[in-house]
Coordinates of C-alpha atoms and ligand atoms in Angstrom, one line a residue:
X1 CA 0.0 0.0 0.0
X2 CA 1.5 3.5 -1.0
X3 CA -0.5 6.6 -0.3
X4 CA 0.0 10.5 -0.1
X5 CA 0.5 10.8 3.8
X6 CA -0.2 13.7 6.1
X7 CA 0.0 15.4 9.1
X8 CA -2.2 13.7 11.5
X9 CA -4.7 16.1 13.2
X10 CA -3.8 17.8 16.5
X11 CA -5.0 15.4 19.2
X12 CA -5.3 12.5 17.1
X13 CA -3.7 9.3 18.3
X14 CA -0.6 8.8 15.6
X15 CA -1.6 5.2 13.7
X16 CA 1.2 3.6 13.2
X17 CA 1.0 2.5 9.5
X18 CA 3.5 3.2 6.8
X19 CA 3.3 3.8 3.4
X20 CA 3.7 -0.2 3.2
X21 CA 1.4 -1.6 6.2
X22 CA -2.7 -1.7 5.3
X23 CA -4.5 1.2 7.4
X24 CA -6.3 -0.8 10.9
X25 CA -9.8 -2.4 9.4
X26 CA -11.7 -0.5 12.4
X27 CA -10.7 3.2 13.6
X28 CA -10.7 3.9 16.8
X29 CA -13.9 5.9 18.1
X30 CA -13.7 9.6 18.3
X31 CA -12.0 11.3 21.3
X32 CA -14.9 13.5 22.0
X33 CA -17.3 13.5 24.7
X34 CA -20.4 11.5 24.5
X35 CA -19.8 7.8 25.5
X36 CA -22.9 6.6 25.0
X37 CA -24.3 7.2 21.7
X38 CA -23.1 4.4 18.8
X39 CA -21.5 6.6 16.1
X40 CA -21.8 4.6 12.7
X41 CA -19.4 2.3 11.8
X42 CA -16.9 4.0 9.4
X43 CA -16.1 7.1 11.6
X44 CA -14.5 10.0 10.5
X45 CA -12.1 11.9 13.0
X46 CA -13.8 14.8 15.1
X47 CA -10.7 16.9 15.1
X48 CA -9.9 17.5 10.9
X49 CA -7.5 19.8 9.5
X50 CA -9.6 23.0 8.4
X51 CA -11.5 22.1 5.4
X52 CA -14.6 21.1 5.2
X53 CA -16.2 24.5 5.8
X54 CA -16.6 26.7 2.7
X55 CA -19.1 29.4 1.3
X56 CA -19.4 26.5 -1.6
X57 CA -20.9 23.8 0.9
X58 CA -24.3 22.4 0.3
X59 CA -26.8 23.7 2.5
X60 CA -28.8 22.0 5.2
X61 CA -31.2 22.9 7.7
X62 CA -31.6 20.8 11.0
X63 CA -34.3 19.9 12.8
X64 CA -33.3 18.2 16.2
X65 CA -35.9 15.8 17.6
X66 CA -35.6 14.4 21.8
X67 CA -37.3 11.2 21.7
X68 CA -38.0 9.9 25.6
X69 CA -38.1 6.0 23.8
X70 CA -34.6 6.4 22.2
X71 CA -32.2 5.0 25.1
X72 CA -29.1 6.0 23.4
X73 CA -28.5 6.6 20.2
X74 CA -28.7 8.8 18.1
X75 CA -28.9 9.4 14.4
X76 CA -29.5 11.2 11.1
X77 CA -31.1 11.3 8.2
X78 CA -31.9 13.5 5.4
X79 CA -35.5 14.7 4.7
X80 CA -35.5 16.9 1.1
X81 CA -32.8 19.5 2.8
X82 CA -33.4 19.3 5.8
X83 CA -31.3 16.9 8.2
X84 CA -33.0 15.3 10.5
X85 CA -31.2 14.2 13.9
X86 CA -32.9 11.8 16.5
X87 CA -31.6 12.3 20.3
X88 CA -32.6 10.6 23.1
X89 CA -34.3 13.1 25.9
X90 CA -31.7 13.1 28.3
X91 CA -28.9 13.6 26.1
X92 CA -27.3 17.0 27.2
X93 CA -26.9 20.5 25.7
X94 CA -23.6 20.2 25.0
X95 CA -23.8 16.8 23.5
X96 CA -26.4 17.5 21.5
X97 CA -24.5 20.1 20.1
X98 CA -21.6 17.9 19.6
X99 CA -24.1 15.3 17.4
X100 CA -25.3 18.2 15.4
X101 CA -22.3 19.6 14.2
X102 CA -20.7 15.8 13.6
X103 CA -23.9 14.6 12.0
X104 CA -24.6 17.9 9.5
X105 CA -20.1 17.5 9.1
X106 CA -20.9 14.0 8.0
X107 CA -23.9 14.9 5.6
X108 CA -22.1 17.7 4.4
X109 CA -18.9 15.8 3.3
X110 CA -20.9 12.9 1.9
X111 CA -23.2 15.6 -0.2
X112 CA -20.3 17.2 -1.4
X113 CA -18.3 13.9 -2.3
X114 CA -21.4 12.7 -4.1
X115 CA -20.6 15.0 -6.8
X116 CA -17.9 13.5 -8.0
X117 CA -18.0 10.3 -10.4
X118 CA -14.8 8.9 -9.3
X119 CA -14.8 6.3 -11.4
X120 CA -15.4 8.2 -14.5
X121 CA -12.7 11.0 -13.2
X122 CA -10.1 8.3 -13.1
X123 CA -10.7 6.6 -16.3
X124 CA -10.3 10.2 -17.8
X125 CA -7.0 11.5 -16.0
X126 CA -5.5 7.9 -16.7
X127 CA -6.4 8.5 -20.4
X128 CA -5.2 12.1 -20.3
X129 CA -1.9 11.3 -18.8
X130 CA -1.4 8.0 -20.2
X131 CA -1.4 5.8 -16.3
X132 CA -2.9 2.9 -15.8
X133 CA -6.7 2.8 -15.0
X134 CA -7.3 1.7 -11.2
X135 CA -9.8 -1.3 -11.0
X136 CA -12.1 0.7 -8.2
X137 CA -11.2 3.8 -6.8
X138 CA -13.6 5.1 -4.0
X139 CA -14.4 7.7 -0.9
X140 CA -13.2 6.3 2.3
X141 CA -14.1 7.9 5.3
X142 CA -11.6 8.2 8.4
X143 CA -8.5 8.3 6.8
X144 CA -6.6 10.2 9.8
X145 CA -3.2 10.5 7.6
X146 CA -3.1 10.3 4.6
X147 CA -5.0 11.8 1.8
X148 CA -5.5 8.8 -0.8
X149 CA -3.6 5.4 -1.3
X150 CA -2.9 2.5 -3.5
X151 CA -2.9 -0.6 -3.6
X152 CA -0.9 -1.6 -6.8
X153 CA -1.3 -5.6 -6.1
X154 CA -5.3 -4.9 -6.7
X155 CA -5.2 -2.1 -8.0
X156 CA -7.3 -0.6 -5.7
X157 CA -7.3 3.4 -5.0
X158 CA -9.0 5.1 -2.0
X159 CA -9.4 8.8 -1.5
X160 CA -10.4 10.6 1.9
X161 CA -13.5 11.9 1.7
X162 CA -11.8 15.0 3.7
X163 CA -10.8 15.9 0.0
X164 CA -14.0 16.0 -1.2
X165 CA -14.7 20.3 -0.6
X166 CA -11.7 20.8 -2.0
X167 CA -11.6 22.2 -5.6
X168 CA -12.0 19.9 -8.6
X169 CA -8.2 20.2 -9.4
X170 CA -6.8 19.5 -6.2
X171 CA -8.5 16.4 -6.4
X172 CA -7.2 15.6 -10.1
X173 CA -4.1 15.7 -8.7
X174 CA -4.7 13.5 -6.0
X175 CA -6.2 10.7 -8.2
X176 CA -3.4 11.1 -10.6
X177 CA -0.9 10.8 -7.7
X178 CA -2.6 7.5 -7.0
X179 CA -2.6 6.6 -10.9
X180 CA 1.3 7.0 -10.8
X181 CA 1.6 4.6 -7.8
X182 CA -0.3 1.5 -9.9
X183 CA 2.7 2.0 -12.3
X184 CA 6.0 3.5 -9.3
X185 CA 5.3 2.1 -5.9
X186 CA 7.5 4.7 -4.2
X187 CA 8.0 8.4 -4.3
X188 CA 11.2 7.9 -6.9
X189 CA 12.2 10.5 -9.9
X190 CA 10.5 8.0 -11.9
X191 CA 7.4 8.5 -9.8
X192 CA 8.1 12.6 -10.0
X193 CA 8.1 12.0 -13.4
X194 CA 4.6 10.7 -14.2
X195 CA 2.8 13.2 -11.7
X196 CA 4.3 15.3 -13.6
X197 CA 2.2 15.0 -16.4
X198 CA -0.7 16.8 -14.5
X199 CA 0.8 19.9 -15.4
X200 CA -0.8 21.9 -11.3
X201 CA 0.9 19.0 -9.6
X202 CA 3.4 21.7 -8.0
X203 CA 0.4 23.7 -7.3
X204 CA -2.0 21.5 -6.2
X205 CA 1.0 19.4 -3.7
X206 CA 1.3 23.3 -2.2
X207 CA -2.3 23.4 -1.4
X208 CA -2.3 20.3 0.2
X209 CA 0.7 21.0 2.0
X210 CA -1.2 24.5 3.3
X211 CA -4.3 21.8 4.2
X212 CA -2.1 19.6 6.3
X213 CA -0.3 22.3 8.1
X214 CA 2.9 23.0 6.1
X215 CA 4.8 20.2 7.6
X216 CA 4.2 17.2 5.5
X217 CA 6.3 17.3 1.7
X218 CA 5.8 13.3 1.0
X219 CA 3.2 13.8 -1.8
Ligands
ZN301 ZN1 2.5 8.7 -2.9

């Protein structure tokens, strides 16, 4: 496995995967407060670098209902554009304010990633820039250091969904990055080389950098 890595956010617990190591099947649950509401399975960090908030963002209304039946858990769905979020009646101020802003962060990112056919992006870039074509390439939520990865052996390619608000050539370059490692499994000239091709790699690896915090230069 081979991925574009990044700075972890602050507070998260560093994983301790390399480029070469698959990512843990399960994250671990968010650091946050409430304990005793499930969150869904596939659960993205609470602490991400700054990013998913822009004037461009979908928009949603809330409506928060306290149920005195629901025990624990709570939950989300969408209802035309408003997001409807299901509490139990005890659950605090505070906490429902935490599950408000991580359920409409959740809807948010998966509205906005929805926008995108990956599929049909990578089949293009790989035809533009003459790479291989991935056999599935898809959104992954959770992915705490990286921003995509590869796995040449199938060639599988996932993206983090924290890409997804970011603007359409950003995430060309990404995909292409990924492209490059089905052919160059490390970050050699060779590698350099067919990134390349995407002629705002420079500039779209300096955003990225910005996104992460200015510390990471491995993609
Ligand atoms: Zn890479």
């Amino acid at each position: 496995m081979v991925g574009l890595r990044r700075r972890p956010p602050p507070g998260a617990i560093p994983l301790p995967w390399t480029d070469l190591a698959p990512p843990p099947a399960v994250e671990p649950p968010p650091p946050n407060p409430p304990p005793p509401a499930d969150p869904p399975p596939a659960d993205p960090p609470s602490t991400e670098p700054p990013s998913a908030e822009s004037p461009s963002e979908p928009a949603l209304d809330v409506r928060v209902i306290r149920s005195a039946k629901r025990t624990r858990t709570s939950s989300a769905r969408l209802v035309g554009h408003t997001l409807e979020i299901r509490l139990p009646a005890w659950m605090s101020v505070a906490e429902e304010a935490h599950w408000v802003a991580e359920w409409t962060r959740r809807f948010r990112r998966k509205m906005t990633a929805d926008r995108i056919d990956l599929s049909e992006r990578a089949a293009l870039l790989a035809g533009r820039y003459d790479l291989p074509r991935p056999e599935s390439i898809r959104w992954v939520d959770g992915m705490r250091t990286r921003w995509g990865s590869c796995t040449p052996s199938t060639g599988a390619i996932r993206l983090s969904s924290a890409l997804a608000p970011f603007p359409d050539w950003v995430i060309d370059y990404v995909i292409v990055h990924e492209l490059a490692h089905l052919r160059e499994g490390g970050h050699s000239p060779a590698f350099w080389r067919l990134v390349g091709r995407y002629p705002r790699a420079e500039r779209a690896r300096g955003y990225l950098i910005a996104k992460s915090g200015g510390e990471d230069e491995a993609y």
